[in-house]
Short mmCIF file of C-alpha atoms in Angstrom, two decimals:
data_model
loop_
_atom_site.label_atom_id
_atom_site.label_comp_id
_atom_site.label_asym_id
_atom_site.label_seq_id
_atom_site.Cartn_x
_atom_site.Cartn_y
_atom_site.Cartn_z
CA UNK Y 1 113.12 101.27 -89.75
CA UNK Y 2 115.08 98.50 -91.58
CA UNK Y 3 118.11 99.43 -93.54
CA UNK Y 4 117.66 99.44 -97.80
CA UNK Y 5 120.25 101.54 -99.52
CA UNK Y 6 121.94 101.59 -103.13
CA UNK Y 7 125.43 101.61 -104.28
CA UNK Y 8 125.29 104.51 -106.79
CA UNK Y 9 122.92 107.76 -106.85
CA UNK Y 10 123.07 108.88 -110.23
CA UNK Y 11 123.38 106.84 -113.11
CA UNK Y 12 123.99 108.14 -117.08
CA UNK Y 13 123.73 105.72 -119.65
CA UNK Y 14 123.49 106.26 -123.44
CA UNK Y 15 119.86 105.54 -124.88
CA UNK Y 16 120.00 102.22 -126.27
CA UNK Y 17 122.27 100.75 -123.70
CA UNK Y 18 121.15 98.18 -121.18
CA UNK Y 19 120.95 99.98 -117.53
CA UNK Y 20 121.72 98.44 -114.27
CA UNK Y 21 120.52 99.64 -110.68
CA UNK Y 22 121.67 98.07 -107.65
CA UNK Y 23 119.93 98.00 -103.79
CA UNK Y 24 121.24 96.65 -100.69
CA UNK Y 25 119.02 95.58 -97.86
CA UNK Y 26 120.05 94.35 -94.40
CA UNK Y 27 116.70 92.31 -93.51
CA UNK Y 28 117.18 88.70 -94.24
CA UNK Y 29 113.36 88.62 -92.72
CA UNK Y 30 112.58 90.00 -95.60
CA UNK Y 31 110.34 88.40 -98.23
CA UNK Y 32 108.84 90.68 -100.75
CA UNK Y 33 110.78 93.26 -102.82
CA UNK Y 34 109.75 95.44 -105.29
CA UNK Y 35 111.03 98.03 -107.60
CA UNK Y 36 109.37 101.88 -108.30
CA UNK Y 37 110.07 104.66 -110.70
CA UNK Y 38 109.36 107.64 -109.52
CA UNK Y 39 109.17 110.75 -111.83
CA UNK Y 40 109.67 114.34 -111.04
CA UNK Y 41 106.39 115.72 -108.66
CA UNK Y 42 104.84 112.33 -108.70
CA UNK Y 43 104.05 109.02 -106.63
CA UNK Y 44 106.62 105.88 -107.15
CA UNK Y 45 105.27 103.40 -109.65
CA UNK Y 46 105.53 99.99 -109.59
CA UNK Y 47 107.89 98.39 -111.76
CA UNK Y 48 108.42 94.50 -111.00
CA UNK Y 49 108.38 92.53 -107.69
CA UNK Y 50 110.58 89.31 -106.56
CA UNK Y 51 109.78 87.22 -103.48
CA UNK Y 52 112.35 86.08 -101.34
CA UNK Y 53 111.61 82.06 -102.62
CA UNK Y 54 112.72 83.67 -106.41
CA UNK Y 55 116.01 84.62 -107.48
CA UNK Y 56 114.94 86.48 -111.17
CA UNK Y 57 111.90 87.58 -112.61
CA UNK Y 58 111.85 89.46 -116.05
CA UNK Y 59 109.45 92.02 -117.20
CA UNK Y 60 108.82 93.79 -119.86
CA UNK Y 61 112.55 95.36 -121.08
CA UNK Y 62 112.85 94.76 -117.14
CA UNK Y 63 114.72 91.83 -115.07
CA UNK Y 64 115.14 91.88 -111.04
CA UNK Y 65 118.12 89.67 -109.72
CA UNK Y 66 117.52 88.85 -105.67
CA UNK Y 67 120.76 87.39 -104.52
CA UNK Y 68 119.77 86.65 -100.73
CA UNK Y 69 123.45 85.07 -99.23
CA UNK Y 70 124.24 88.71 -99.79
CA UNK Y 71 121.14 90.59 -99.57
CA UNK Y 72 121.09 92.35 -102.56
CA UNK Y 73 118.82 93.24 -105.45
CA UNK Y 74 119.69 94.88 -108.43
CA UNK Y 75 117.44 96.48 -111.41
CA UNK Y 76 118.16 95.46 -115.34
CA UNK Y 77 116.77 98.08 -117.98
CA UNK Y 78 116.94 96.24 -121.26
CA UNK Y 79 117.49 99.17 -124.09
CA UNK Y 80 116.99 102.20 -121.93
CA UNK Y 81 115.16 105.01 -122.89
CA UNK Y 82 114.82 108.75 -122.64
CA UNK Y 83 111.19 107.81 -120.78
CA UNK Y 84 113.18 105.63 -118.49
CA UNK Y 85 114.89 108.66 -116.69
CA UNK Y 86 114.09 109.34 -113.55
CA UNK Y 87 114.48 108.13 -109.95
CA UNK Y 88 113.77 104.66 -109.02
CA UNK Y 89 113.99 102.68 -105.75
CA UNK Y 90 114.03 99.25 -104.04
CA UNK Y 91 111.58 98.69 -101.32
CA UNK Y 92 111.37 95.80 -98.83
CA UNK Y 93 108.92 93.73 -96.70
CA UNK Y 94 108.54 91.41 -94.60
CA UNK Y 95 105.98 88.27 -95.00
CA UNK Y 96 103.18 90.00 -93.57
CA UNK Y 97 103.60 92.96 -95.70
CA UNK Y 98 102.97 95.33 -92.72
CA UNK Y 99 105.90 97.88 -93.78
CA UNK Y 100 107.45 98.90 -97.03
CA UNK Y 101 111.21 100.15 -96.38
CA UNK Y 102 112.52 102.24 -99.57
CA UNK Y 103 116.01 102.58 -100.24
CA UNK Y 104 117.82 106.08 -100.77
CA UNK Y 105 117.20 105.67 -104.32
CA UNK Y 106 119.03 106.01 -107.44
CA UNK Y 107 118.25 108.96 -110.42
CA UNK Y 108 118.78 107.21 -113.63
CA UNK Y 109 119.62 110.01 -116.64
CA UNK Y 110 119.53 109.03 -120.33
CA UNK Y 111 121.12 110.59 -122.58
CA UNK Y 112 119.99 111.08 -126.37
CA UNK U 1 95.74 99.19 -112.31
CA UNK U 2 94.21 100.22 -109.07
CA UNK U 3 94.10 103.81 -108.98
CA UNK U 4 94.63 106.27 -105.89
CA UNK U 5 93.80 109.68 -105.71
CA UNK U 6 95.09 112.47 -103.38
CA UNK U 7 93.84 115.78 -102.64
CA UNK U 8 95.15 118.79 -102.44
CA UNK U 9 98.08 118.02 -105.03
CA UNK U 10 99.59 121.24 -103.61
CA UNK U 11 98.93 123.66 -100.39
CA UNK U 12 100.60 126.54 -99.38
CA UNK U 13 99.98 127.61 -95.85
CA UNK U 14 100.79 129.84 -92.72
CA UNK U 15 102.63 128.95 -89.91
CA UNK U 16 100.32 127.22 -87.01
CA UNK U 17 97.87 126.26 -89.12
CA UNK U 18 96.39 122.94 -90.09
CA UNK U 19 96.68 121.23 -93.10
CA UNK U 20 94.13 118.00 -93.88
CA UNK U 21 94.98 115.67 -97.15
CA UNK U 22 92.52 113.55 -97.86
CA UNK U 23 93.79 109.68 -100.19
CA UNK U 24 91.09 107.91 -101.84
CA UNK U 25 91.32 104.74 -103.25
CA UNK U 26 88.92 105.26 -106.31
CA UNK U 27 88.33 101.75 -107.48
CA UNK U 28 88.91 99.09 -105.16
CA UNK U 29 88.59 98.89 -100.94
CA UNK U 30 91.91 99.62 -99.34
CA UNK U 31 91.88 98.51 -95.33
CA UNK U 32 95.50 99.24 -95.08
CA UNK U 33 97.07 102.65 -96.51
CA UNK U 34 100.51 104.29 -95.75
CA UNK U 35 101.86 107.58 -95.18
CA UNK U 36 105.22 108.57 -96.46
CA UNK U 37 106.59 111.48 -96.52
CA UNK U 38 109.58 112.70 -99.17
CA UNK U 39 111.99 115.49 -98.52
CA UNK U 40 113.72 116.55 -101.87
CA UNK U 41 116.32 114.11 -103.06
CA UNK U 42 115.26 111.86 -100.55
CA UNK U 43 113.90 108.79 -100.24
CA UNK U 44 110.14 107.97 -98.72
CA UNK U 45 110.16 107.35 -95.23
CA UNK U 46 107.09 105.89 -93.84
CA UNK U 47 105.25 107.46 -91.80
CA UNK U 48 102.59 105.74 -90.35
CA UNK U 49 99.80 102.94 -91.31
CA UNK U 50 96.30 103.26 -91.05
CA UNK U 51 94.10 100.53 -90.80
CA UNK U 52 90.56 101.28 -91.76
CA UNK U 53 88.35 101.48 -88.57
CA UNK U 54 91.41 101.02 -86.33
CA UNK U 55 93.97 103.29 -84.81
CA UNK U 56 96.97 104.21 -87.32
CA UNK U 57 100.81 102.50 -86.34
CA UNK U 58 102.85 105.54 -86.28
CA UNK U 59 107.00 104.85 -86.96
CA UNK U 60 109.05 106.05 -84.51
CA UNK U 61 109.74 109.48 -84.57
CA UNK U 62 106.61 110.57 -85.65
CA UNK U 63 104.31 112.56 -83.79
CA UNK U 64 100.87 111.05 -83.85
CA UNK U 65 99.54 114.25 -82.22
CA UNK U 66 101.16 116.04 -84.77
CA UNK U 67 99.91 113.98 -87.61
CA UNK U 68 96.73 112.83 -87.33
CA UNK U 69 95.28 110.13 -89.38
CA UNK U 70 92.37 108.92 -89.56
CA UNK U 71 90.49 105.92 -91.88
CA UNK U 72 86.96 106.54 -91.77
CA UNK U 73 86.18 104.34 -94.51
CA UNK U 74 87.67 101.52 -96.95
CA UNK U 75 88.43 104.05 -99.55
CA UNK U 76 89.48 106.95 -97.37
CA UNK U 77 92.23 108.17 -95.14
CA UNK U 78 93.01 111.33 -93.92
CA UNK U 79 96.56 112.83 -92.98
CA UNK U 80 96.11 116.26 -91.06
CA UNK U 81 99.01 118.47 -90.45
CA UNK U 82 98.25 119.84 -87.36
CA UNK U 83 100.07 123.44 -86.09
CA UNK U 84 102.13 123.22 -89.20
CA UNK U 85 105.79 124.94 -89.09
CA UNK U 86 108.06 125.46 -91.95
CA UNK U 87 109.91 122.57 -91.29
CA UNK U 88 106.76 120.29 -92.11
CA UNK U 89 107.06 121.62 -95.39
CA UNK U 90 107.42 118.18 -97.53
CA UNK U 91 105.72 115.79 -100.38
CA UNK U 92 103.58 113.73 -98.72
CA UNK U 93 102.61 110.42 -100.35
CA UNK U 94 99.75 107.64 -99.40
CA UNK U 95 99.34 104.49 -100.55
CA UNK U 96 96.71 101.62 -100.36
CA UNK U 97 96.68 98.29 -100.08
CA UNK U 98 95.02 95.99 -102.72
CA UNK U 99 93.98 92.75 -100.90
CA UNK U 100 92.22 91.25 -103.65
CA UNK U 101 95.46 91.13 -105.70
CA UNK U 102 96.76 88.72 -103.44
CA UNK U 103 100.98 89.63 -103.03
CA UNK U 104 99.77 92.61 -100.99
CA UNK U 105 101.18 95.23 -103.50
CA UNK U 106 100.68 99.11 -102.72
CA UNK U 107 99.34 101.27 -105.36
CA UNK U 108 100.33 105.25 -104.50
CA UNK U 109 98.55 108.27 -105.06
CA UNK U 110 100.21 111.40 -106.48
CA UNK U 111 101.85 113.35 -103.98
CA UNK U 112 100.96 116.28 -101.81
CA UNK U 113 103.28 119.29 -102.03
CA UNK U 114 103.03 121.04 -98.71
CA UNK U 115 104.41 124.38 -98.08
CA UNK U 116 104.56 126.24 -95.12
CA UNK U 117 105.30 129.82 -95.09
#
């Protein structure tokens, strides 16, 4: 399959502080990301999406950053939260949306 | 949200036996689901995709005799473990395919712990 990977696989940040998660993909085909969280024993949930024509999109507490001249993405947790922890991933796909690629992921710990 | 289901959430089971786990999309029709599967600490690694009424796209690697899936319906798919060995022993995860929504975004189900003893 196509190649998504992150930089760092754990991640502790203070509650409070701002968190950010960074994926690498090597698809410039590419034209749909998307973030999950994934808690412990349970299916990845969506978090916020980007297409490939967008270079930010902001969520709720959440931002994703798409820099395509060196295919990466990167995940922005405004004012993290104990609830935040947990793992989360990138994911890729082309156009047609035929395959989702995940990256290795990346276990985010708060700490009270 | 669109809201998949997945049954069993766990099975334990013998060596050489088969396993079926059945993903229904409960609230909207789903003519695309995936398989993943999740080894602990791991990523999800697709498995295959299953197109309702069509033969699934298995990724390479994966044994389609091995793994057989089958979409009988728009809100069902089936993933059956076939001659299960301990090394099958995994989380298996589905997800469907909202078309209506328009960016093609999947919605998952909860998991399926298999164990094989």
């Amino acid at each position: 399959g196509e190649s998504v990977g992150l930089h760092l696989p754990t991640l502790s940040v203070q509650e409070g502080d701002n968190s950010i998660i960074n994926c690498a993909y090597s698809n410039s085909a590419s034209d749909y990301f998307i973030w999950y969280k994934q808690e412990s024993g349970k299916g990845p949930q969506f978090i916020i999406d980007i297409r490939s024509n967008m270079d930010k999109r902001q969520g709720q507490r959440v931002t994703v950053l798409l820099n395509k001249t060196v295919k990466h993405l990167s995940l922005q947790i405004a004012a993290t939260q104990p609830g935040d922890s947990a793992v989360y991933f990138c994911a890729e796909t082309p156009y047609n949306f035929n395959k989702f690629y995940f990256g290795s992921g990346t276990k985010l710990n708060v700490k009270p | 949200g669109a809201v998949v289901s997945q049954h069993p959430s766990r099975v334990i089971c013998k060596s050489g036996t088969s396993v079926k786990i059945e993903c229904r999309s409960l609230d909207f029709q789903a003519t695309t689901m995936f398989w993943y599967r999740q080894f602990p600490k791991q990523s999800l690694m697709l498995m295959a995709t299953s197109n309702e009424g069509s033969k699934a796209t298995y990724e390479q690697g994966v044994e389609k005799d091995k793994f057989l899936i089958n979409h009988a319906s728009l809100t069902l798919s089936t993933l059956t473990v076939t001659s299960a060995h301990p090394e099958d022993s995994s989380f298996y995860i589905c997800s469907a395919r909202d078309w209506t929504r328009g960016v093609g975004e999947q919605f998952f189900g909860p998991g399926t712990r298999l164990t094989v003893l």
